[in-house]
């Protein structure tokens, strides 16, 4: 499945700045070969939790998309 990934971009940020709150955000964009992308977002009170949550969601989403593509190829 790793061969299907062309590039990954990760964006992290703090929505409220020094005011705090559940606003630490991690957005991951995974670009698949030959085309297509998977985008996931996670917001948590802690930046490391947001990154971990986004990574888990990205893994699940990429596996699901690759499996869908395999199933379409088999059906064709």
mmCIF file of N, CA and C in Angstrom:
data_model
loop_
_atom_site.group_PDB
_atom_site.id
_atom_site.type_symbol
_atom_site.label_atom_id
_atom_site.label_comp_id
_atom_site.label_asym_id
_atom_site.label_seq_id
_atom_site.Cartn_x
_atom_site.Cartn_y
_atom_site.Cartn_z
ATOM 1 N N UNK A 1 0.819 -1.205 0.000
ATOM 2 C CA UNK A 1 0.000 0.000 0.000
ATOM 3 C C UNK A 1 0.853 1.255 0.000
ATOM 4 N N UNK A 2 2.041 1.184 0.544
ATOM 5 C CA UNK A 2 2.904 2.355 0.577
ATOM 6 C C UNK A 2 3.281 2.804 -0.831
ATOM 7 N N UNK A 3 3.301 1.870 -1.798
ATOM 8 C CA UNK A 3 3.636 2.243 -3.181
ATOM 9 C C UNK A 3 2.581 3.156 -3.785
ATOM 10 N N UNK A 4 1.391 3.126 -3.253
ATOM 11 C CA UNK A 4 0.289 3.945 -3.780
ATOM 12 C C UNK A 4 0.352 5.396 -3.310
ATOM 13 N N UNK A 5 1.207 5.701 -2.360
ATOM 14 C CA UNK A 5 1.282 7.064 -1.822
ATOM 15 C C UNK A 5 2.375 7.840 -2.554
ATOM 16 N N UNK A 6 1.961 8.954 -3.183
ATOM 17 C CA UNK A 6 2.913 9.815 -3.890
ATOM 18 C C UNK A 6 3.523 10.853 -2.965
ATOM 19 N N UNK A 7 2.680 11.464 -2.126
ATOM 20 C CA UNK A 7 3.156 12.538 -1.253
ATOM 21 C C UNK A 7 2.196 12.699 -0.080
ATOM 22 N N UNK A 8 2.720 13.292 0.990
ATOM 23 C CA UNK A 8 1.917 13.577 2.175
ATOM 24 C C UNK A 8 2.227 15.003 2.618
ATOM 25 N N UNK A 9 1.181 15.769 2.893
ATOM 26 C CA UNK A 9 1.340 17.108 3.469
ATOM 27 C C UNK A 9 0.581 17.132 4.789
ATOM 28 N N UNK A 10 1.238 17.634 5.822
ATOM 29 C CA UNK A 10 0.603 17.728 7.131
ATOM 30 C C UNK A 10 0.649 19.186 7.573
ATOM 31 N N UNK A 11 -0.503 19.688 8.002
ATOM 32 C CA UNK A 11 -0.614 21.057 8.481
ATOM 33 C C UNK A 11 -1.095 21.008 9.922
ATOM 34 N N UNK A 12 -0.404 21.708 10.805
ATOM 35 C CA UNK A 12 -0.834 21.775 12.199
ATOM 36 C C UNK A 12 -1.000 23.229 12.591
ATOM 37 N N UNK A 13 -1.905 23.463 13.533
ATOM 38 C CA UNK A 13 -2.119 24.840 13.949
ATOM 39 C C UNK A 13 -2.902 24.922 15.242
ATOM 40 N N UNK A 14 -2.952 26.140 15.754
ATOM 41 C CA UNK A 14 -3.659 26.450 16.988
ATOM 42 C C UNK A 14 -4.685 27.519 16.650
ATOM 43 N N UNK A 15 -5.942 27.133 16.628
ATOM 44 C CA UNK A 15 -7.006 28.037 16.200
ATOM 45 C C UNK A 15 -7.192 29.262 17.070
ATOM 46 N N UNK A 16 -7.090 29.126 18.380
ATOM 47 C CA UNK A 16 -7.340 30.246 19.276
ATOM 48 C C UNK A 16 -6.074 30.897 19.823
ATOM 49 N N UNK A 17 -4.948 30.438 19.410
ATOM 50 C CA UNK A 17 -3.693 31.021 19.917
ATOM 51 C C UNK A 17 -3.556 30.836 21.413
ATOM 52 N N UNK A 18 -3.166 31.864 22.140
ATOM 53 C CA UNK A 18 -2.910 31.716 23.578
ATOM 54 C C UNK A 18 -4.164 31.562 24.437
ATOM 55 N N UNK A 19 -5.351 31.718 23.859
ATOM 56 C CA UNK A 19 -6.583 31.599 24.651
ATOM 57 C C UNK A 19 -6.888 30.166 25.065
ATOM 58 N N UNK A 20 -6.305 29.169 24.383
ATOM 59 C CA UNK A 20 -6.526 27.769 24.738
ATOM 60 C C UNK A 20 -7.811 27.217 24.165
ATOM 61 N N UNK A 21 -8.200 26.063 24.674
ATOM 62 C CA UNK A 21 -9.419 25.413 24.211
ATOM 63 C C UNK A 21 -9.130 24.246 23.292
ATOM 64 N N UNK A 22 -10.202 23.579 22.856
ATOM 65 C CA UNK A 22 -10.073 22.433 21.950
ATOM 66 C C UNK A 22 -9.911 22.981 20.546
ATOM 67 N N UNK A 23 -8.714 23.372 20.228
ATOM 68 C CA UNK A 23 -8.508 24.037 18.948
ATOM 69 C C UNK A 23 -7.197 23.671 18.270
ATOM 70 N N UNK A 24 -6.489 22.675 18.790
ATOM 71 C CA UNK A 24 -5.267 22.236 18.114
ATOM 72 C C UNK A 24 -5.709 21.359 16.955
ATOM 73 N N UNK A 25 -5.263 21.719 15.768
ATOM 74 C CA UNK A 25 -5.756 21.052 14.568
ATOM 75 C C UNK A 25 -4.616 20.431 13.786
ATOM 76 N N UNK A 26 -4.882 19.244 13.265
ATOM 77 C CA UNK A 26 -3.950 18.575 12.366
ATOM 78 C C UNK A 26 -4.734 18.154 11.131
ATOM 79 N N UNK A 27 -4.247 18.582 9.990
ATOM 80 C CA UNK A 27 -4.871 18.222 8.713
ATOM 81 C C UNK A 27 -3.817 17.503 7.882
ATOM 82 N N UNK A 28 -4.153 16.308 7.423
ATOM 83 C CA UNK A 28 -3.231 15.524 6.604
ATOM 84 C C UNK A 28 -3.846 15.323 5.225
ATOM 85 N N UNK A 29 -3.037 15.576 4.207
ATOM 86 C CA UNK A 29 -3.439 15.349 2.827
ATOM 87 C C UNK A 29 -2.510 14.299 2.254
ATOM 88 N N UNK A 30 -3.078 13.183 1.831
ATOM 89 C CA UNK A 30 -2.295 12.083 1.284
ATOM 90 C C UNK A 30 -2.645 11.975 -0.192
ATOM 91 N N UNK A 31 -1.652 12.131 -1.048
ATOM 92 C CA UNK A 31 -1.841 12.096 -2.493
ATOM 93 C C UNK A 31 -1.493 10.697 -2.995
ATOM 94 N N UNK A 32 -2.460 10.082 -3.680
ATOM 95 C CA UNK A 32 -2.326 8.701 -4.115
ATOM 96 C C UNK A 32 -1.955 8.606 -5.582
ATOM 97 N N UNK A 33 -1.258 7.528 -5.931
ATOM 98 C CA UNK A 33 -0.903 7.266 -7.320
ATOM 99 C C UNK A 33 -1.947 6.337 -7.905
ATOM 100 N N UNK A 34 -2.328 6.470 -9.135
ATOM 101 C CA UNK A 34 -1.863 7.465 -10.083
ATOM 102 C C UNK A 34 -2.527 8.824 -9.891
ATOM 103 N N UNK A 35 -3.685 8.863 -9.216
ATOM 104 C CA UNK A 35 -4.312 10.154 -8.918
ATOM 105 C C UNK A 35 -5.268 9.973 -7.745
ATOM 106 N N UNK A 36 -5.678 11.083 -7.204
ATOM 107 C CA UNK A 36 -6.606 11.060 -6.082
ATOM 108 C C UNK A 36 -5.920 11.469 -4.792
ATOM 109 N N UNK A 37 -6.727 11.771 -3.807
ATOM 110 C CA UNK A 37 -6.173 12.144 -2.515
ATOM 111 C C UNK A 37 -7.148 11.805 -1.399
ATOM 112 N N UNK A 38 -6.592 11.676 -0.215
ATOM 113 C CA UNK A 38 -7.353 11.450 1.002
ATOM 114 C C UNK A 38 -7.014 12.603 1.935
ATOM 115 N N UNK A 39 -8.039 13.239 2.501
ATOM 116 C CA UNK A 39 -7.824 14.364 3.410
ATOM 117 C C UNK A 39 -8.527 14.051 4.722
ATOM 118 N N UNK A 40 -7.805 14.199 5.828
ATOM 119 C CA UNK A 40 -8.393 13.985 7.151
ATOM 120 C C UNK A 40 -8.057 15.161 8.055
ATOM 121 N N UNK A 41 -8.963 15.452 8.974
ATOM 122 C CA UNK A 41 -8.787 16.524 9.953
ATOM 123 C C UNK A 41 -9.005 15.954 11.343
ATOM 124 N N UNK A 42 -8.305 16.518 12.300
ATOM 125 C CA UNK A 42 -8.530 16.164 13.703
ATOM 126 C C UNK A 42 -8.324 17.408 14.551
ATOM 127 N N UNK A 43 -9.217 17.599 15.524
ATOM 128 C CA UNK A 43 -9.077 18.701 16.480
ATOM 129 C C UNK A 43 -9.111 18.122 17.882
ATOM 130 N N UNK A 44 -8.146 18.511 18.678
ATOM 131 C CA UNK A 44 -8.020 18.015 20.047
ATOM 132 C C UNK A 44 -7.484 19.142 20.925
ATOM 133 N N UNK A 45 -7.569 18.992 22.257
ATOM 134 C CA UNK A 45 -7.010 20.014 23.145
ATOM 135 C C UNK A 45 -5.471 20.020 23.141
ATOM 136 N N UNK A 46 -4.865 18.877 22.799
ATOM 137 C CA UNK A 46 -3.415 18.745 22.789
ATOM 138 C C UNK A 46 -2.944 18.499 21.353
ATOM 139 N N UNK A 47 -1.897 19.193 20.926
ATOM 140 C CA UNK A 47 -1.409 19.073 19.556
ATOM 141 C C UNK A 47 -0.978 17.654 19.229
ATOM 142 N N UNK A 48 -0.287 16.991 20.160
ATOM 143 C CA UNK A 48 0.179 15.623 19.901
ATOM 144 C C UNK A 48 -0.999 14.654 19.752
ATOM 145 N N UNK A 49 -2.066 14.878 20.506
ATOM 146 C CA UNK A 49 -3.271 14.055 20.357
ATOM 147 C C UNK A 49 -3.910 14.288 18.994
ATOM 148 N N UNK A 50 -3.927 15.532 18.546
ATOM 149 C CA UNK A 50 -4.501 15.844 17.233
ATOM 150 C C UNK A 50 -3.706 15.164 16.125
ATOM 151 N N UNK A 51 -2.391 15.181 16.244
ATOM 152 C CA UNK A 51 -1.544 14.527 15.240
ATOM 153 C C UNK A 51 -1.795 13.022 15.241
ATOM 154 N N UNK A 52 -1.833 12.427 16.421
ATOM 155 C CA UNK A 52 -2.052 10.984 16.532
ATOM 156 C C UNK A 52 -3.424 10.596 15.972
ATOM 157 N N UNK A 53 -4.442 11.369 16.298
ATOM 158 C CA UNK A 53 -5.792 11.096 15.808
ATOM 159 C C UNK A 53 -5.842 11.202 14.285
ATOM 160 N N UNK A 54 -5.238 12.242 13.734
ATOM 161 C CA UNK A 54 -5.224 12.407 12.271
ATOM 162 C C UNK A 54 -4.463 11.272 11.596
ATOM 163 N N UNK A 55 -3.358 10.841 12.193
ATOM 164 C CA UNK A 55 -2.572 9.748 11.613
ATOM 165 C C UNK A 55 -3.374 8.451 11.580
ATOM 166 N N UNK A 56 -4.103 8.163 12.655
ATOM 167 C CA UNK A 56 -4.930 6.952 12.679
ATOM 168 C C UNK A 56 -6.035 7.023 11.635
ATOM 169 N N UNK A 57 -6.671 8.174 11.546
ATOM 170 C CA UNK A 57 -7.736 8.337 10.555
ATOM 171 C C UNK A 57 -7.178 8.246 9.137
ATOM 172 N N UNK A 58 -5.995 8.806 8.912
ATOM 173 C CA UNK A 58 -5.376 8.754 7.584
ATOM 174 C C UNK A 58 -5.066 7.313 7.195
ATOM 175 N N UNK A 59 -4.515 6.558 8.121
ATOM 176 C CA UNK A 59 -4.189 5.143 7.853
ATOM 177 C C UNK A 59 -5.441 4.385 7.441
ATOM 178 N N UNK A 60 -6.496 4.525 8.213
ATOM 179 C CA UNK A 60 -7.742 3.829 7.910
ATOM 180 C C UNK A 60 -8.299 4.265 6.558
ATOM 181 N N UNK A 61 -8.288 5.548 6.287
ATOM 182 C CA UNK A 61 -8.849 6.074 5.042
ATOM 183 C C UNK A 61 -8.040 5.639 3.831
ATOM 184 N N UNK A 62 -6.721 5.635 3.944
ATOM 185 C CA UNK A 62 -5.877 5.214 2.818
ATOM 186 C C UNK A 62 -6.090 3.728 2.550
ATOM 187 N N UNK A 63 -6.096 2.899 3.593
ATOM 188 C CA UNK A 63 -6.333 1.467 3.396
ATOM 189 C C UNK A 63 -7.681 1.240 2.710
ATOM 190 N N UNK A 64 -8.710 1.942 3.168
ATOM 191 C CA UNK A 64 -10.042 1.788 2.598
ATOM 192 C C UNK A 64 -10.042 2.173 1.115
ATOM 193 N N UNK A 65 -9.410 3.294 0.779
ATOM 194 C CA UNK A 65 -9.381 3.753 -0.614
ATOM 195 C C UNK A 65 -8.600 2.790 -1.501
ATOM 196 N N UNK A 66 -7.478 2.294 -1.034
ATOM 197 C CA UNK A 66 -6.685 1.342 -1.829
ATOM 198 C C UNK A 66 -7.475 0.053 -2.034
ATOM 199 N N UNK A 67 -8.148 -0.415 -0.990
ATOM 200 C CA UNK A 67 -8.968 -1.627 -1.131
ATOM 201 C C UNK A 67 -10.110 -1.416 -2.113
ATOM 202 N N UNK A 68 -10.729 -0.235 -2.103
ATOM 203 C CA UNK A 68 -11.798 0.071 -3.063
ATOM 204 C C UNK A 68 -11.270 0.016 -4.493
ATOM 205 N N UNK A 69 -10.103 0.595 -4.685
ATOM 206 C CA UNK A 69 -9.515 0.591 -6.034
ATOM 207 C C UNK A 69 -9.221 -0.825 -6.504
ATOM 208 N N UNK A 70 -8.712 -1.663 -5.608
ATOM 209 C CA UNK A 70 -8.439 -3.055 -5.962
ATOM 210 C C UNK A 70 -9.724 -3.771 -6.356
ATOM 211 N N UNK A 71 -10.780 -3.538 -5.577
ATOM 212 C CA UNK A 71 -12.072 -4.182 -5.865
ATOM 213 C C UNK A 71 -12.623 -3.722 -7.218
ATOM 214 N N UNK A 72 -12.476 -2.441 -7.528
ATOM 215 C CA UNK A 72 -12.949 -1.941 -8.837
ATOM 216 C C UNK A 72 -12.188 -2.577 -9.985
ATOM 217 N N UNK A 73 -10.861 -2.730 -9.797
ATOM 218 C CA UNK A 73 -10.048 -3.349 -10.857
ATOM 219 C C UNK A 73 -10.443 -4.806 -11.065
ATOM 220 N N UNK A 74 -10.722 -5.512 -9.959
ATOM 221 C CA UNK A 74 -11.120 -6.920 -10.077
ATOM 222 C C UNK A 74 -12.471 -7.044 -10.781
ATOM 223 N N UNK A 75 -13.367 -6.104 -10.504
ATOM 224 C CA UNK A 75 -14.711 -6.150 -11.087
ATOM 225 C C UNK A 75 -14.698 -5.804 -12.583
ATOM 226 N N UNK A 76 -13.716 -5.032 -12.991
ATOM 227 C CA UNK A 76 -13.672 -4.581 -14.404
ATOM 228 C C UNK A 76 -13.177 -5.651 -15.344
#
